[in-house]
Tab-separated table of N, CA and C in Angstrom:
chain	number	residue	atom	x	y	z
W	910	MET	N	49.223	-38.021	54.716
W	910	MET	CA	49.848	-36.761	55.100
W	910	MET	C	49.850	-36.637	56.620
W	911	LYS	N	50.882	-36.022	57.138
W	911	LYS	CA	51.034	-35.774	58.567
W	911	LYS	C	50.022	-34.724	59.059
W	912	GLN	N	49.646	-34.804	60.321
W	912	GLN	CA	48.693	-33.856	60.916
W	912	GLN	C	49.188	-32.420	60.770
W	913	ARG	N	48.376	-31.575	60.191
W	913	ARG	CA	48.694	-30.153	60.046
W	913	ARG	C	48.069	-29.421	61.229
W	914	THR	N	48.770	-28.471	61.780
W	914	THR	CA	48.231	-27.730	62.915
W	914	THR	C	47.682	-26.371	62.511
W	915	ASN	N	48.006	-25.893	61.324
W	915	ASN	CA	47.586	-24.566	60.883
W	915	ASN	C	46.593	-24.642	59.738
W	916	SER	N	45.707	-23.673	59.700
W	916	SER	CA	44.787	-23.531	58.580
W	916	SER	C	45.545	-22.944	57.392
W	917	ILE	N	45.210	-23.388	56.192
W	917	ILE	CA	45.790	-22.769	54.998
W	917	ILE	C	44.935	-21.582	54.554
W	918	LEU	N	43.831	-21.325	55.266
W	918	LEU	CA	42.920	-20.243	54.908
W	918	LEU	C	43.100	-18.980	55.746
W	919	GLN	N	43.617	-19.119	56.961
W	919	GLN	CA	43.797	-17.944	57.806
W	919	GLN	C	44.892	-18.194	58.831
W	920	THR	N	45.455	-17.105	59.338
W	920	THR	CA	46.534	-17.231	60.313
W	920	THR	C	46.132	-16.768	61.707
W	921	GLU	N	45.166	-15.856	61.804
W	921	GLU	CA	44.759	-15.329	63.107
W	921	GLU	C	43.572	-16.092	63.677
W	922	LYS	N	43.529	-16.192	64.998
W	922	LYS	CA	42.416	-16.863	65.668
W	922	LYS	C	41.292	-15.854	65.898
W	923	LYS	N	40.615	-15.512	64.801
W	923	LYS	CA	39.444	-14.642	64.842
W	923	LYS	C	38.481	-15.111	63.758
W	924	CYS	N	37.222	-14.715	63.890
W	924	CYS	CA	36.202	-15.189	62.952
W	924	CYS	C	36.579	-14.829	61.516
W	925	PHE	N	36.574	-15.812	60.653
W	925	PHE	CA	36.899	-15.650	59.241
W	925	PHE	C	35.922	-14.693	58.557
W	926	ILE	N	34.689	-14.593	59.072
W	926	ILE	CA	33.645	-13.767	58.465
W	926	ILE	C	33.528	-12.401	59.149
W	927	THR	N	33.414	-12.388	60.483
W	927	THR	CA	33.127	-11.136	61.201
W	927	THR	C	34.348	-10.474	61.821
W	928	GLY	N	35.408	-11.231	62.037
W	928	GLY	CA	36.598	-10.688	62.686
W	928	GLY	C	36.547	-10.712	64.204
W	929	SER	N	35.457	-11.221	64.786
W	929	SER	CA	35.359	-11.276	66.251
W	929	SER	C	36.297	-12.348	66.802
W	930	TYR	N	36.620	-12.219	68.076
W	930	TYR	CA	37.554	-13.154	68.703
W	930	TYR	C	36.868	-14.252	69.508
W	931	ASN	N	35.549	-14.247	69.578
W	931	ASN	CA	34.780	-15.325	70.200
W	931	ASN	C	34.553	-16.363	69.104
W	932	VAL	N	35.375	-17.425	69.078
W	932	VAL	CA	35.373	-18.318	67.914
W	932	VAL	C	35.352	-19.801	68.277
W	933	CYS	N	34.940	-20.588	67.292
W	933	CYS	CA	35.046	-22.044	67.351
W	933	CYS	C	35.566	-22.509	65.990
W	934	LEU	N	36.111	-23.694	65.960
W	934	LEU	CA	36.716	-24.225	64.743
W	934	LEU	C	35.647	-24.799	63.819
W	935	HIS	N	35.757	-24.504	62.524
W	935	HIS	CA	34.837	-25.044	61.520
W	935	HIS	C	35.642	-25.744	60.432
W	936	HIS	N	35.322	-27.012	60.176
W	936	HIS	CA	35.929	-27.750	59.068
W	936	HIS	C	35.185	-27.370	57.793
W	937	CYS	N	35.905	-26.937	56.771
W	937	CYS	CA	35.279	-26.382	55.573
W	937	CYS	C	34.608	-27.418	54.681
W	938	ILE	N	35.086	-28.635	54.690
W	938	ILE	CA	34.480	-29.690	53.883
W	938	ILE	C	33.686	-30.575	54.834
W	939	CYS	N	32.369	-30.581	54.657
W	939	CYS	CA	31.472	-31.246	55.605
W	939	CYS	C	31.548	-32.765	55.509
W	940	GLY	N	31.094	-33.394	56.572
W	940	GLY	CA	31.031	-34.849	56.631
W	940	GLY	C	32.017	-35.405	57.634
W	941	THR	N	31.572	-36.393	58.368
W	941	THR	CA	32.402	-36.995	59.408
W	941	THR	C	33.740	-37.479	58.865
W	942	ALA	N	33.716	-38.141	57.725
W	942	ALA	CA	34.950	-38.679	57.144
W	942	ALA	C	35.907	-37.570	56.721
W	943	ASN	N	35.384	-36.396	56.441
W	943	ASN	CA	36.226	-35.298	55.960
W	943	ASN	C	36.845	-34.460	57.072
W	944	ARG	N	36.388	-34.593	58.311
W	944	ARG	CA	36.960	-33.796	59.405
W	944	ARG	C	38.458	-34.056	59.549
W	945	LYS	N	38.825	-35.314	59.577
W	945	LYS	CA	40.242	-35.664	59.723
W	945	LYS	C	41.043	-35.165	58.515
W	946	LYS	N	40.460	-35.301	57.324
W	946	LYS	CA	41.135	-34.818	56.117
W	946	LYS	C	41.320	-33.302	56.178
W	947	CYS	N	40.294	-32.598	56.652
W	947	CYS	CA	40.402	-31.137	56.790
W	947	CYS	C	41.511	-30.769	57.768
W	948	ASP	N	41.603	-31.511	58.872
W	948	ASP	CA	42.686	-31.272	59.829
W	948	ASP	C	44.044	-31.517	59.177
W	949	GLU	N	44.155	-32.609	58.444
W	949	GLU	CA	45.427	-32.975	57.806
W	949	GLU	C	45.872	-31.952	56.770
W	950	TRP	N	44.924	-31.414	56.004
W	950	TRP	CA	45.261	-30.532	54.898
W	950	TRP	C	45.075	-29.044	55.221
W	951	GLY	N	44.648	-28.715	56.445
W	951	GLY	CA	44.507	-27.317	56.853
W	951	GLY	C	43.270	-26.619	56.328
W	952	LEU	N	42.223	-27.382	56.036
W	952	LEU	CA	40.994	-26.793	55.495
W	952	LEU	C	39.979	-26.543	56.601
W	953	TRP	N	40.308	-25.603	57.460
W	953	TRP	CA	39.410	-25.201	58.535
W	953	TRP	C	39.609	-23.719	58.809
W	954	VAL	N	38.583	-23.116	59.403
W	954	VAL	CA	38.638	-21.697	59.761
W	954	VAL	C	38.024	-21.509	61.143
W	955	TRP	N	38.325	-20.366	61.746
W	955	TRP	CA	37.686	-19.967	62.988
W	955	TRP	C	36.426	-19.185	62.640
W	956	LEU	N	35.312	-19.505	63.319
W	956	LEU	CA	34.059	-18.789	63.116
W	956	LEU	C	33.432	-18.428	64.453
W	957	ASN	N	32.760	-17.292	64.494
W	957	ASN	CA	31.932	-16.918	65.625
W	957	ASN	C	30.859	-18.004	65.778
W	958	PRO	N	30.513	-18.423	67.001
W	958	PRO	CA	29.519	-19.490	67.179
W	958	PRO	C	28.185	-19.227	66.475
W	959	ASP	N	27.731	-17.970	66.453
W	959	ASP	CA	26.473	-17.664	65.762
W	959	ASP	C	26.608	-17.857	64.255
W	960	VAL	N	27.733	-17.435	63.699
W	960	VAL	CA	27.992	-17.633	62.266
W	960	VAL	C	28.092	-19.128	61.971
W	961	HIS	N	28.778	-19.857	62.838
W	961	HIS	CA	28.937	-21.299	62.653
W	961	HIS	C	27.583	-21.998	62.652
W	962	HIS	N	26.712	-21.630	63.580
W	962	HIS	CA	25.373	-22.221	63.637
W	962	HIS	C	24.575	-21.878	62.372
W	963	ALA	N	24.607	-20.612	61.964
W	963	ALA	CA	23.872	-20.185	60.769
W	963	ALA	C	24.358	-20.913	59.527
W	964	LEU	N	25.635	-21.109	59.450
W	964	LEU	CA	26.244	-21.796	58.310
W	964	LEU	C	25.650	-23.199	58.120
W	965	HIS	N	25.362	-23.867	59.226
W	965	HIS	CA	24.829	-25.227	59.164
W	965	HIS	C	23.306	-25.277	59.111
W	966	THR	N	22.630	-24.148	59.312
W	966	THR	CA	21.166	-24.176	59.363
W	966	THR	C	20.515	-23.270	58.328
W	967	VAL	N	20.681	-21.972	58.451
W	967	VAL	CA	19.929	-21.038	57.611
W	967	VAL	C	20.736	-20.355	56.507
W	968	LYS	N	22.028	-20.560	56.462
W	968	LYS	CA	22.877	-19.899	55.463
W	968	LYS	C	23.724	-20.897	54.668
W	969	PRO	N	23.083	-21.822	53.944
W	969	PRO	CA	23.898	-22.766	53.172
W	969	PRO	C	24.770	-22.074	52.125
W	970	SER	N	24.356	-20.897	51.644
W	970	SER	CA	25.179	-20.188	50.658
W	970	SER	C	26.534	-19.805	51.253
W	971	LEU	N	26.566	-19.496	52.541
W	971	LEU	CA	27.829	-19.201	53.217
W	971	LEU	C	28.690	-20.454	53.304
W	972	ARG	N	28.066	-21.594	53.603
W	972	ARG	CA	28.799	-22.866	53.649
W	972	ARG	C	29.420	-23.161	52.285
W	973	TYR	N	28.638	-22.974	51.219
W	973	TYR	CA	29.157	-23.235	49.871
W	973	TYR	C	30.303	-22.285	49.527
W	974	ALA	N	30.196	-21.026	49.942
W	974	ALA	CA	31.272	-20.063	49.677
W	974	ALA	C	32.560	-20.481	50.384
W	975	LEU	N	32.449	-20.953	51.628
W	975	LEU	CA	33.639	-21.416	52.354
W	975	LEU	C	34.220	-22.675	51.717
W	976	GLN	N	33.361	-23.556	51.218
W	976	GLN	CA	33.853	-24.758	50.539
W	976	GLN	C	34.636	-24.376	49.285
W	977	ARG	N	34.129	-23.402	48.532
W	977	ARG	CA	34.847	-22.942	47.332
W	977	ARG	C	36.192	-22.313	47.701
W	978	LYS	N	36.191	-21.453	48.732
W	978	LYS	CA	37.448	-20.827	49.163
W	978	LYS	C	38.458	-21.875	49.617
W	979	ALA	N	37.969	-22.891	50.324
W	979	ALA	CA	38.854	-23.960	50.792
W	979	ALA	C	39.459	-24.706	49.610
W	980	GLN	N	38.634	-25.040	48.623
W	980	GLN	CA	39.149	-25.754	47.456
W	980	GLN	C	40.153	-24.891	46.697
W	981	GLU	N	39.857	-23.619	46.532
W	981	GLU	CA	40.788	-22.726	45.830
W	981	GLU	C	42.135	-22.647	46.547
W	982	ALA	N	42.110	-22.521	47.867
W	982	ALA	CA	43.358	-22.450	48.641
W	982	ALA	C	44.137	-23.754	48.534
W	983	PHE	N	43.441	-24.874	48.629
W	983	PHE	CA	44.076	-26.189	48.517
W	983	PHE	C	44.732	-26.332	47.145
W	984	GLU	N	43.988	-25.977	46.091
W	984	GLU	CA	44.488	-26.170	44.730
W	984	GLU	C	45.669	-25.266	44.404
W	985	LYS	N	45.776	-24.107	45.045
W	985	LYS	CA	46.956	-23.257	44.849
W	985	LYS	C	48.211	-23.965	45.338
W	986	LEU	N	48.058	-24.765	46.379
W	986	LEU	CA	49.205	-25.474	46.954
W	986	LEU	C	49.439	-26.849	46.336
W	987	TYR	N	48.369	-27.579	46.059
W	987	TYR	CA	48.508	-28.994	45.692
W	987	TYR	C	47.892	-29.379	44.348
W	988	GLY	N	47.078	-28.522	43.748
W	988	GLY	CA	46.478	-28.809	42.456
W	988	GLY	C	45.099	-29.458	42.545
W	989	HIS	N	44.379	-29.354	41.431
W	989	HIS	CA	43.004	-29.863	41.356
W	989	HIS	C	42.941	-31.384	41.477
W	990	GLU	N	43.833	-32.067	40.803
W	990	GLU	CA	43.804	-33.539	40.840
W	990	GLU	C	43.948	-34.059	42.264
W	991	LYS	N	44.819	-33.447	43.055
W	991	LYS	CA	45.012	-33.885	44.439
W	991	LYS	C	43.756	-33.615	45.266
W	992	PHE	N	43.102	-32.468	45.031
W	992	PHE	CA	41.863	-32.179	45.762
W	992	PHE	C	40.814	-33.246	45.464
W	993	MET	N	40.667	-33.587	44.204
W	993	MET	CA	39.678	-34.600	43.822
W	993	MET	C	40.045	-35.967	44.391
W	994	GLU	N	41.317	-36.277	44.435
W	994	GLU	CA	41.776	-37.548	45.009
W	994	GLU	C	41.436	-37.631	46.501
W	995	VAL	N	41.601	-36.526	47.207
W	995	VAL	CA	41.390	-36.516	48.657
W	995	VAL	C	39.911	-36.370	49.018
W	996	PHE	N	39.200	-35.431	48.372
W	996	PHE	CA	37.832	-35.094	48.789
W	996	PHE	C	36.735	-35.601	47.849
W	997	HIS	N	37.085	-36.001	46.647
W	997	HIS	CA	36.151	-36.644	45.708
W	997	HIS	C	34.950	-35.788	45.315
W	998	LYS	N	35.040	-34.475	45.468
W	998	LYS	CA	33.930	-33.601	45.087
W	998	LYS	C	34.488	-32.245	44.700
W	999	ASN	N	33.939	-31.679	43.622
W	999	ASN	CA	34.375	-30.380	43.139
W	999	ASN	C	33.393	-29.315	43.621
W	1000	TYR	N	33.875	-28.324	44.357
W	1000	TYR	CA	33.025	-27.253	44.877
W	1000	TYR	C	33.115	-25.977	44.046
W	1001	LEU	N	33.928	-25.980	43.000
W	1001	LEU	CA	34.083	-24.776	42.173
W	1001	LEU	C	33.038	-24.709	41.079
């Protein structure tokens, strides 16, 4: 698939969780190999840096919730089989 420039999860450049405008990009499906796939398929969101840090350290439940939302958004567009083909893991 060609490089996607937009997230399929949000349209505004503000924190997906808090709504603040101090943001950094977060790839919803973790792992080095998945960063490029997330870019290609639009599975990323903007997060406040504090939220982003917490997501990777003290709030794994938030990370899992974002992974589920990402999979749901992907599957609305491309289906479950395609998600499994690309990411090889079910987060639902």
